[in-house]
Amino acid sequence: MKVDVYKRKERFLNWKSRVQEEGIAGLTKDNSSIVIRYVLDMEAGRNTANGSAKGGRSYPRLCNLTQRMTWIAGMLEQRGVTDLRNCTEKAAADLFSDMERGEVLTRDGKPYKSYGDYVRVFKAFWHWWMKVNRKEGHAIPDITEDMRSDTAKPKFVYITKDRLDHMLPYFSDERSEEHTS
């Protein structure tokens, strides 16, 4: 049995009941409705990408999608995109390029380290939108094909010799034999 220590299921279900009544606060009605529709499709496992696993997405993934898609939609709205369904390649590329260059900052005022995660979420959303429209007989161009989603490798984490010498006694055979008795 999996334990939901971070209460993601509860958080997602609260989000779902709240937005179905009021929409997503801070977004236009069009953006709110398309983000909600996308997340609910991912919850049910509808219109998933051909290469991805079929079925509904986990609660941690759904929480991630709600948070990032709301942020992306809000940022695009600030740039004049009032309906994500009509987003242009230039508008999306400019947003992610600005994130990469550090012109769009986190709440803490720092550059995004993993802007590629946001690009991947947007690409997943756009490919879902293309699939939904293809089923209805409409062709939507892939505006995400030239977007890079790779990010810089994390800085190397190391441990000093002094710190290692301090920790080594906790891993010796003598000490572990004391605790097993």
mmCIF file with all atom_site columns, C-alpha atoms in Angstrom:
data_model
loop_
_atom_site.group_PDB
_atom_site.id
_atom_site.type_symbol
_atom_site.label_atom_id
_atom_site.label_alt_id
_atom_site.label_comp_id
_atom_site.label_asym_id
_atom_site.label_entity_id
_atom_site.label_seq_id
_atom_site.pdbx_PDB_ins_code
_atom_site.Cartn_x
_atom_site.Cartn_y
_atom_site.Cartn_z
_atom_site.occupancy
_atom_site.B_iso_or_equiv
_atom_site.pdbx_formal_charge
_atom_site.auth_seq_id
_atom_site.auth_comp_id
_atom_site.auth_asym_id
_atom_site.auth_atom_id
_atom_site.pdbx_PDB_model_num
ATOM 1   C CA . MET A 1 1   ? 0.000   0.000  0.000   1.00 0.00 ? 1   MET A CA 1
ATOM 2   C CA . LYS A 1 2   ? 1.342   3.423  -0.946  1.00 0.00 ? 2   LYS A CA 1
ATOM 3   C CA . VAL A 1 3   ? 1.170   6.133  1.669   1.00 0.00 ? 3   VAL A CA 1
ATOM 4   C CA . ASP A 1 4   ? 0.393   9.631  0.405   1.00 0.00 ? 4   ASP A CA 1
ATOM 5   C CA . VAL A 1 5   ? 2.536   11.610 2.844   1.00 0.00 ? 5   VAL A CA 1
ATOM 6   C CA . TYR A 1 6   ? 2.241   14.822 0.855   1.00 0.00 ? 6   TYR A CA 1
ATOM 7   C CA . LYS A 1 7   ? -1.556  14.436 0.534   1.00 0.00 ? 7   LYS A CA 1
ATOM 8   C CA . ARG A 1 8   ? -1.427  14.900 -3.223  1.00 0.00 ? 8   ARG A CA 1
ATOM 9   C CA . LYS A 1 9   ? -4.656  12.984 -3.772  1.00 0.00 ? 9   LYS A CA 1
ATOM 10  C CA . GLU A 1 10  ? -6.473  15.227 -1.316  1.00 0.00 ? 10  GLU A CA 1
ATOM 11  C CA . ARG A 1 11  ? -4.850  18.333 -2.797  1.00 0.00 ? 11  ARG A CA 1
ATOM 12  C CA . PHE A 1 12  ? -5.801  17.343 -6.351  1.00 0.00 ? 12  PHE A CA 1
ATOM 13  C CA . LEU A 1 13  ? -9.391  16.446 -5.439  1.00 0.00 ? 13  LEU A CA 1
ATOM 14  C CA . ASN A 1 14  ? -9.770  19.793 -3.610  1.00 0.00 ? 14  ASN A CA 1
ATOM 15  C CA . TRP A 1 15  ? -8.383  21.610 -6.655  1.00 0.00 ? 15  TRP A CA 1
ATOM 16  C CA . LYS A 1 16  ? -10.727 19.691 -8.930  1.00 0.00 ? 16  LYS A CA 1
ATOM 17  C CA . SER A 1 17  ? -13.870 20.474 -6.927  1.00 0.00 ? 17  SER A CA 1
ATOM 18  C CA . ARG A 1 18  ? -12.862 24.137 -6.557  1.00 0.00 ? 18  ARG A CA 1
ATOM 19  C CA . VAL A 1 19  ? -12.105 24.771 -10.245 1.00 0.00 ? 19  VAL A CA 1
ATOM 20  C CA . GLN A 1 20  ? -15.157 22.947 -11.555 1.00 0.00 ? 20  GLN A CA 1
ATOM 21  C CA . GLU A 1 21  ? -17.295 25.456 -9.668  1.00 0.00 ? 21  GLU A CA 1
ATOM 22  C CA . GLU A 1 22  ? -15.292 28.669 -10.116 1.00 0.00 ? 22  GLU A CA 1
ATOM 23  C CA . GLY A 1 23  ? -12.653 28.043 -12.762 1.00 0.00 ? 23  GLY A CA 1
ATOM 24  C CA . ILE A 1 24  ? -8.964  28.703 -12.163 1.00 0.00 ? 24  ILE A CA 1
ATOM 25  C CA . ALA A 1 25  ? -8.456  32.006 -10.379 1.00 0.00 ? 25  ALA A CA 1
ATOM 26  C CA . GLY A 1 26  ? -6.304  34.495 -12.252 1.00 0.00 ? 26  GLY A CA 1
ATOM 27  C CA . LEU A 1 27  ? -6.808  32.984 -15.721 1.00 0.00 ? 27  LEU A CA 1
ATOM 28  C CA . THR A 1 28  ? -9.176  33.973 -18.492 1.00 0.00 ? 28  THR A CA 1
ATOM 29  C CA . LYS A 1 29  ? -12.259 31.827 -18.858 1.00 0.00 ? 29  LYS A CA 1
ATOM 30  C CA . ASP A 1 30  ? -10.879 30.267 -22.070 1.00 0.00 ? 30  ASP A CA 1
ATOM 31  C CA . ASN A 1 31  ? -7.502  29.404 -20.547 1.00 0.00 ? 31  ASN A CA 1
ATOM 32  C CA . SER A 1 32  ? -9.106  28.138 -17.371 1.00 0.00 ? 32  SER A CA 1
ATOM 33  C CA . SER A 1 33  ? -11.490 25.836 -19.235 1.00 0.00 ? 33  SER A CA 1
ATOM 34  C CA . ILE A 1 34  ? -8.798  24.346 -21.509 1.00 0.00 ? 34  ILE A CA 1
ATOM 35  C CA . VAL A 1 35  ? -6.381  23.701 -18.615 1.00 0.00 ? 35  VAL A CA 1
ATOM 36  C CA . ILE A 1 36  ? -9.169  22.033 -16.620 1.00 0.00 ? 36  ILE A CA 1
ATOM 37  C CA . ARG A 1 37  ? -10.193 19.945 -19.635 1.00 0.00 ? 37  ARG A CA 1
ATOM 38  C CA . TYR A 1 38  ? -6.569  18.863 -20.185 1.00 0.00 ? 38  TYR A CA 1
ATOM 39  C CA . VAL A 1 39  ? -5.985  17.885 -16.555 1.00 0.00 ? 39  VAL A CA 1
ATOM 40  C CA . LEU A 1 40  ? -9.283  15.981 -16.356 1.00 0.00 ? 40  LEU A CA 1
ATOM 41  C CA . ASP A 1 41  ? -8.378  14.088 -19.540 1.00 0.00 ? 41  ASP A CA 1
ATOM 42  C CA . MET A 1 42  ? -5.014  13.183 -17.980 1.00 0.00 ? 42  MET A CA 1
ATOM 43  C CA . GLU A 1 43  ? -6.788  12.018 -14.818 1.00 0.00 ? 43  GLU A CA 1
ATOM 44  C CA . ALA A 1 44  ? -8.982  9.714  -16.905 1.00 0.00 ? 44  ALA A CA 1
ATOM 45  C CA . GLY A 1 45  ? -6.188  8.734  -19.292 1.00 0.00 ? 45  GLY A CA 1
ATOM 46  C CA . ARG A 1 46  ? -7.943  10.130 -22.379 1.00 0.00 ? 46  ARG A CA 1
ATOM 47  C CA . ASN A 1 47  ? -6.084  11.444 -25.427 1.00 0.00 ? 47  ASN A CA 1
ATOM 48  C CA . THR A 1 48  ? -2.643  10.494 -24.125 1.00 0.00 ? 48  THR A CA 1
ATOM 49  C CA . ALA A 1 49  ? 0.345   10.519 -26.446 1.00 0.00 ? 49  ALA A CA 1
ATOM 50  C CA . ASN A 1 50  ? 0.899   7.453  -28.636 1.00 0.00 ? 50  ASN A CA 1
ATOM 51  C CA . GLY A 1 51  ? 4.308   6.678  -27.137 1.00 0.00 ? 51  GLY A CA 1
ATOM 52  C CA . SER A 1 52  ? 3.321   7.118  -23.488 1.00 0.00 ? 52  SER A CA 1
ATOM 53  C CA . ALA A 1 53  ? 1.771   4.695  -21.021 1.00 0.00 ? 53  ALA A CA 1
ATOM 54  C CA . LYS A 1 54  ? -1.989  4.432  -21.302 1.00 0.00 ? 54  LYS A CA 1
ATOM 55  C CA . GLY A 1 55  ? -4.291  5.048  -18.374 1.00 0.00 ? 55  GLY A CA 1
ATOM 56  C CA . GLY A 1 56  ? -4.847  7.793  -15.859 1.00 0.00 ? 56  GLY A CA 1
ATOM 57  C CA . ARG A 1 57  ? -1.983  9.781  -14.431 1.00 0.00 ? 57  ARG A CA 1
ATOM 58  C CA . SER A 1 58  ? -0.902  9.604  -10.792 1.00 0.00 ? 58  SER A CA 1
ATOM 59  C CA . TYR A 1 59  ? -1.921  12.252 -8.277  1.00 0.00 ? 59  TYR A CA 1
ATOM 60  C CA . PRO A 1 60  ? 1.621   13.647 -8.011  1.00 0.00 ? 60  PRO A CA 1
ATOM 61  C CA . ARG A 1 61  ? 1.686   14.036 -11.813 1.00 0.00 ? 61  ARG A CA 1
ATOM 62  C CA . LEU A 1 62  ? -1.770  15.634 -11.836 1.00 0.00 ? 62  LEU A CA 1
ATOM 63  C CA . CYS A 1 63  ? -0.724  18.111 -9.126  1.00 0.00 ? 63  CYS A CA 1
ATOM 64  C CA . ASN A 1 64  ? 2.371   18.936 -11.154 1.00 0.00 ? 64  ASN A CA 1
ATOM 65  C CA . LEU A 1 65  ? 0.273   19.492 -14.293 1.00 0.00 ? 65  LEU A CA 1
ATOM 66  C CA . THR A 1 66  ? -2.222  21.755 -12.527 1.00 0.00 ? 66  THR A CA 1
ATOM 67  C CA . GLN A 1 67  ? 0.514   23.895 -11.040 1.00 0.00 ? 67  GLN A CA 1
ATOM 68  C CA . ARG A 1 68  ? 2.703   24.215 -14.120 1.00 0.00 ? 68  ARG A CA 1
ATOM 69  C CA . MET A 1 69  ? -0.086  24.606 -16.695 1.00 0.00 ? 69  MET A CA 1
ATOM 70  C CA . THR A 1 70  ? -1.696  27.322 -14.556 1.00 0.00 ? 70  THR A CA 1
ATOM 71  C CA . TRP A 1 71  ? 1.648   29.130 -14.351 1.00 0.00 ? 71  TRP A CA 1
ATOM 72  C CA . ILE A 1 72  ? 2.342   28.750 -18.092 1.00 0.00 ? 72  ILE A CA 1
ATOM 73  C CA . ALA A 1 73  ? -1.153  29.964 -18.996 1.00 0.00 ? 73  ALA A CA 1
ATOM 74  C CA . GLY A 1 74  ? -0.776  32.955 -16.646 1.00 0.00 ? 74  GLY A CA 1
ATOM 75  C CA . MET A 1 75  ? 2.602   33.892 -18.110 1.00 0.00 ? 75  MET A CA 1
ATOM 76  C CA . LEU A 1 76  ? 1.296   33.605 -21.661 1.00 0.00 ? 76  LEU A CA 1
ATOM 77  C CA . GLU A 1 77  ? -1.697  35.764 -20.705 1.00 0.00 ? 77  GLU A CA 1
ATOM 78  C CA . GLN A 1 78  ? 0.711   38.474 -19.547 1.00 0.00 ? 78  GLN A CA 1
ATOM 79  C CA . ARG A 1 79  ? 2.187   38.278 -23.051 1.00 0.00 ? 79  ARG A CA 1
ATOM 80  C CA . GLY A 1 80  ? -1.195  38.659 -24.748 1.00 0.00 ? 80  GLY A CA 1
ATOM 81  C CA . VAL A 1 81  ? -2.276  35.003 -25.240 1.00 0.00 ? 81  VAL A CA 1
ATOM 82  C CA . THR A 1 82  ? -5.798  34.989 -23.813 1.00 0.00 ? 82  THR A CA 1
ATOM 83  C CA . ASP A 1 83  ? -6.590  31.517 -25.170 1.00 0.00 ? 83  ASP A CA 1
ATOM 84  C CA . LEU A 1 84  ? -3.942  28.764 -25.102 1.00 0.00 ? 84  LEU A CA 1
ATOM 85  C CA . ARG A 1 85  ? -5.643  27.062 -28.040 1.00 0.00 ? 85  ARG A CA 1
ATOM 86  C CA . ASN A 1 86  ? -4.573  29.993 -30.228 1.00 0.00 ? 86  ASN A CA 1
ATOM 87  C CA . CYS A 1 87  ? -1.015  30.215 -28.881 1.00 0.00 ? 87  CYS A CA 1
ATOM 88  C CA . THR A 1 88  ? 1.616   30.889 -31.507 1.00 0.00 ? 88  THR A CA 1
ATOM 89  C CA . GLU A 1 89  ? 5.003   29.252 -31.819 1.00 0.00 ? 89  GLU A CA 1
ATOM 90  C CA . LYS A 1 90  ? 6.652   32.631 -31.266 1.00 0.00 ? 90  LYS A CA 1
ATOM 91  C CA . ALA A 1 91  ? 4.754   33.382 -28.030 1.00 0.00 ? 91  ALA A CA 1
ATOM 92  C CA . ALA A 1 92  ? 5.561   30.006 -26.476 1.00 0.00 ? 92  ALA A CA 1
ATOM 93  C CA . ALA A 1 93  ? 9.175   29.977 -27.685 1.00 0.00 ? 93  ALA A CA 1
ATOM 94  C CA . ASP A 1 94  ? 9.753   33.519 -26.388 1.00 0.00 ? 94  ASP A CA 1
ATOM 95  C CA . LEU A 1 95  ? 8.436   32.584 -22.924 1.00 0.00 ? 95  LEU A CA 1
ATOM 96  C CA . PHE A 1 96  ? 10.669  29.527 -22.585 1.00 0.00 ? 96  PHE A CA 1
ATOM 97  C CA . SER A 1 97  ? 13.637  31.349 -24.088 1.00 0.00 ? 97  SER A CA 1
ATOM 98  C CA . ASP A 1 98  ? 13.201  34.105 -21.497 1.00 0.00 ? 98  ASP A CA 1
ATOM 99  C CA . MET A 1 99  ? 13.075  31.459 -18.759 1.00 0.00 ? 99  MET A CA 1
ATOM 100 C CA . GLU A 1 100 ? 16.280  29.896 -20.062 1.00 0.00 ? 100 GLU A CA 1
ATOM 101 C CA . ARG A 1 101 ? 18.094  33.244 -20.184 1.00 0.00 ? 101 ARG A CA 1
ATOM 102 C CA . GLY A 1 102 ? 16.964  34.172 -16.662 1.00 0.00 ? 102 GLY A CA 1
ATOM 103 C CA . GLU A 1 103 ? 14.666  37.010 -17.719 1.00 0.00 ? 103 GLU A CA 1
ATOM 104 C CA . VAL A 1 104 ? 11.672  35.254 -16.152 1.00 0.00 ? 104 VAL A CA 1
ATOM 105 C CA . LEU A 1 105 ? 12.424  34.598 -12.492 1.00 0.00 ? 105 LEU A CA 1
ATOM 106 C CA . THR A 1 106 ? 11.012  32.399 -9.738  1.00 0.00 ? 106 THR A CA 1
ATOM 107 C CA . ARG A 1 107 ? 9.064   33.873 -6.834  1.00 0.00 ? 107 ARG A CA 1
ATOM 108 C CA . ASP A 1 108 ? 12.381  34.060 -4.984  1.00 0.00 ? 108 ASP A CA 1
ATOM 109 C CA . GLY A 1 109 ? 13.814  36.233 -7.744  1.00 0.00 ? 109 GLY A CA 1
ATOM 110 C CA . LYS A 1 110 ? 16.169  33.511 -8.996  1.00 0.00 ? 110 LYS A CA 1
ATOM 111 C CA . PRO A 1 111 ? 16.468  32.116 -12.520 1.00 0.00 ? 111 PRO A CA 1
ATOM 112 C CA . TYR A 1 112 ? 14.709  28.832 -13.252 1.00 0.00 ? 112 TYR A CA 1
ATOM 113 C CA . LYS A 1 113 ? 17.124  25.894 -13.109 1.00 0.00 ? 113 LYS A CA 1
ATOM 114 C CA . SER A 1 114 ? 14.737  23.408 -14.678 1.00 0.00 ? 114 SER A CA 1
ATOM 115 C CA . TYR A 1 115 ? 12.885  25.442 -17.282 1.00 0.00 ? 115 TYR A CA 1
ATOM 116 C CA . GLY A 1 116 ? 12.967  22.296 -19.455 1.00 0.00 ? 116 GLY A CA 1
ATOM 117 C CA . ASP A 1 117 ? 10.380  20.728 -17.132 1.00 0.00 ? 117 ASP A CA 1
ATOM 118 C CA . TYR A 1 118 ? 7.977   23.541 -18.042 1.00 0.00 ? 118 TYR A CA 1
ATOM 119 C CA . VAL A 1 119 ? 8.744   23.058 -21.733 1.00 0.00 ? 119 VAL A CA 1
ATOM 120 C CA . ARG A 1 120 ? 7.957   19.327 -21.444 1.00 0.00 ? 120 ARG A CA 1
ATOM 121 C CA . VAL A 1 121 ? 4.651   20.067 -19.692 1.00 0.00 ? 121 VAL A CA 1
ATOM 122 C CA . PHE A 1 122 ? 3.687   22.558 -22.417 1.00 0.00 ? 122 PHE A CA 1
ATOM 123 C CA . LYS A 1 123 ? 4.706   20.105 -25.156 1.00 0.00 ? 123 LYS A CA 1
ATOM 124 C CA . ALA A 1 124 ? 2.568   17.398 -23.544 1.00 0.00 ? 124 ALA A CA 1
ATOM 125 C CA . PHE A 1 125 ? -0.350  19.836 -23.388 1.00 0.00 ? 125 PHE A CA 1
ATOM 126 C CA . TRP A 1 126 ? 0.088   20.916 -27.022 1.00 0.00 ? 126 TRP A CA 1
ATOM 127 C CA . HIS A 1 127 ? 0.323   17.336 -28.294 1.00 0.00 ? 127 HIS A CA 1
ATOM 128 C CA . TRP A 1 128 ? -2.848  16.512 -26.328 1.00 0.00 ? 128 TRP A CA 1
ATOM 129 C CA . TRP A 1 129 ? -4.537  19.517 -28.000 1.00 0.00 ? 129 TRP A CA 1
ATOM 130 C CA . MET A 1 130 ? -3.378  18.318 -31.415 1.00 0.00 ? 130 MET A CA 1
ATOM 131 C CA . LYS A 1 131 ? -4.773  14.827 -30.749 1.00 0.00 ? 131 LYS A CA 1
ATOM 132 C CA . VAL A 1 132 ? -8.131  16.144 -29.517 1.00 0.00 ? 132 VAL A CA 1
ATOM 133 C CA . ASN A 1 133 ? -8.468  18.217 -32.696 1.00 0.00 ? 133 ASN A CA 1
ATOM 134 C CA . ARG A 1 134 ? -7.284  15.401 -34.976 1.00 0.00 ? 134 ARG A CA 1
ATOM 135 C CA . LYS A 1 135 ? -10.109 13.230 -33.620 1.00 0.00 ? 135 LYS A CA 1
ATOM 136 C CA . GLU A 1 136 ? -12.543 16.003 -34.568 1.00 0.00 ? 136 GLU A CA 1
ATOM 137 C CA . GLY A 1 137 ? -11.074 16.259 -38.067 1.00 0.00 ? 137 GLY A CA 1
ATOM 138 C CA . HIS A 1 138 ? -9.060  19.445 -37.568 1.00 0.00 ? 138 HIS A CA 1
ATOM 139 C CA . ALA A 1 139 ? -5.327  19.673 -38.167 1.00 0.00 ? 139 ALA A CA 1
ATOM 140 C CA . ILE A 1 140 ? -3.372  21.725 -35.643 1.00 0.00 ? 140 ILE A CA 1
ATOM 141 C CA . PRO A 1 141 ? 0.302   22.468 -36.413 1.00 0.00 ? 141 PRO A CA 1
ATOM 142 C CA . ASP A 1 142 ? 2.949   21.369 -33.922 1.00 0.00 ? 142 ASP A CA 1
ATOM 143 C CA . ILE A 1 143 ? 4.297   24.645 -32.565 1.00 0.00 ? 143 ILE A CA 1
ATOM 144 C CA . THR A 1 144 ? 6.553   22.807 -30.095 1.00 0.00 ? 144 THR A CA 1
ATOM 145 C CA . GLU A 1 145 ? 8.784   20.831 -32.460 1.00 0.00 ? 145 GLU A CA 1
ATOM 146 C CA . ASP A 1 146 ? 11.675  23.313 -32.244 1.00 0.00 ? 146 ASP A CA 1
ATOM 147 C CA . MET A 1 147 ? 11.511  23.805 -28.464 1.00 0.00 ? 147 MET A CA 1
ATOM 148 C CA . ARG A 1 148 ? 14.431  22.508 -26.414 1.00 0.00 ? 148 ARG A CA 1
ATOM 149 C CA . SER A 1 149 ? 13.530  20.808 -23.165 1.00 0.00 ? 149 SER A CA 1
ATOM 150 C CA . ASP A 1 150 ? 17.003  19.892 -21.948 1.00 0.00 ? 150 ASP A CA 1
ATOM 151 C CA . THR A 1 151 ? 18.448  21.735 -18.966 1.00 0.00 ? 151 THR A CA 1
ATOM 152 C CA . ALA A 1 152 ? 21.934  22.240 -17.619 1.00 0.00 ? 152 ALA A CA 1
ATOM 153 C CA . LYS A 1 153 ? 23.347  19.400 -15.566 1.00 0.00 ? 153 LYS A CA 1
ATOM 154 C CA . PRO A 1 154 ? 23.249  20.023 -11.821 1.00 0.00 ? 154 PRO A CA 1
ATOM 155 C CA . LYS A 1 155 ? 26.394  21.250 -10.140 1.00 0.00 ? 155 LYS A CA 1
ATOM 156 C CA . PHE A 1 156 ? 28.628  18.472 -8.863  1.00 0.00 ? 156 PHE A CA 1
ATOM 157 C CA . VAL A 1 157 ? 27.955  17.606 -5.234  1.00 0.00 ? 157 VAL A CA 1
ATOM 158 C CA . TYR A 1 158 ? 30.985  16.527 -3.263  1.00 0.00 ? 158 TYR A CA 1
ATOM 159 C CA . ILE A 1 159 ? 31.973  15.660 0.258   1.00 0.00 ? 159 ILE A CA 1
ATOM 160 C CA . THR A 1 160 ? 35.176  16.770 1.927   1.00 0.00 ? 160 THR A CA 1
ATOM 161 C CA . LYS A 1 161 ? 37.688  14.310 3.386   1.00 0.00 ? 161 LYS A CA 1
ATOM 162 C CA . ASP A 1 162 ? 37.086  15.684 6.899   1.00 0.00 ? 162 ASP A CA 1
ATOM 163 C CA . ARG A 1 163 ? 33.337  15.144 6.608   1.00 0.00 ? 163 ARG A CA 1
ATOM 164 C CA . LEU A 1 164 ? 33.885  11.624 5.244   1.00 0.00 ? 164 LEU A CA 1
ATOM 165 C CA . ASP A 1 165 ? 36.261  10.780 8.134   1.00 0.00 ? 165 ASP A CA 1
ATOM 166 C CA . HIS A 1 166 ? 33.599  12.027 10.546  1.00 0.00 ? 166 HIS A CA 1
ATOM 167 C CA . MET A 1 167 ? 30.935  9.762  8.990   1.00 0.00 ? 167 MET A CA 1
ATOM 168 C CA . LEU A 1 168 ? 33.010  6.592  8.474   1.00 0.00 ? 168 LEU A CA 1
ATOM 169 C CA . PRO A 1 169 ? 32.778  5.298  12.067  1.00 0.00 ? 169 PRO A CA 1
ATOM 170 C CA . TYR A 1 170 ? 29.013  5.002  11.621  1.00 0.00 ? 170 TYR A CA 1
ATOM 171 C CA . PHE A 1 171 ? 29.578  2.487  8.819   1.00 0.00 ? 171 PHE A CA 1
ATOM 172 C CA . SER A 1 172 ? 32.193  0.251  10.490  1.00 0.00 ? 172 SER A CA 1
ATOM 173 C CA . ASP A 1 173 ? 31.546  -3.437 11.204  1.00 0.00 ? 173 ASP A CA 1
ATOM 174 C CA . GLU A 1 174 ? 32.002  -3.010 14.982  1.00 0.00 ? 174 GLU A CA 1
ATOM 175 C CA . ARG A 1 175 ? 29.283  -0.420 15.261  1.00 0.00 ? 175 ARG A CA 1
ATOM 176 C CA . SER A 1 176 ? 26.811  -2.362 13.090  1.00 0.00 ? 176 SER A CA 1
ATOM 177 C CA . GLU A 1 177 ? 27.376  -5.532 15.178  1.00 0.00 ? 177 GLU A CA 1
ATOM 178 C CA . GLU A 1 178 ? 26.470  -3.587 18.336  1.00 0.00 ? 178 GLU A CA 1
ATOM 179 C CA . HIS A 1 179 ? 23.120  -2.585 16.878  1.00 0.00 ? 179 HIS A CA 1
ATOM 180 C CA . THR A 1 180 ? 22.188  -6.041 15.601  1.00 0.00 ? 180 THR A CA 1
ATOM 181 C CA . SER A 1 181 ? 22.547  -7.701 19.032  1.00 0.00 ? 181 SER A CA 1
#
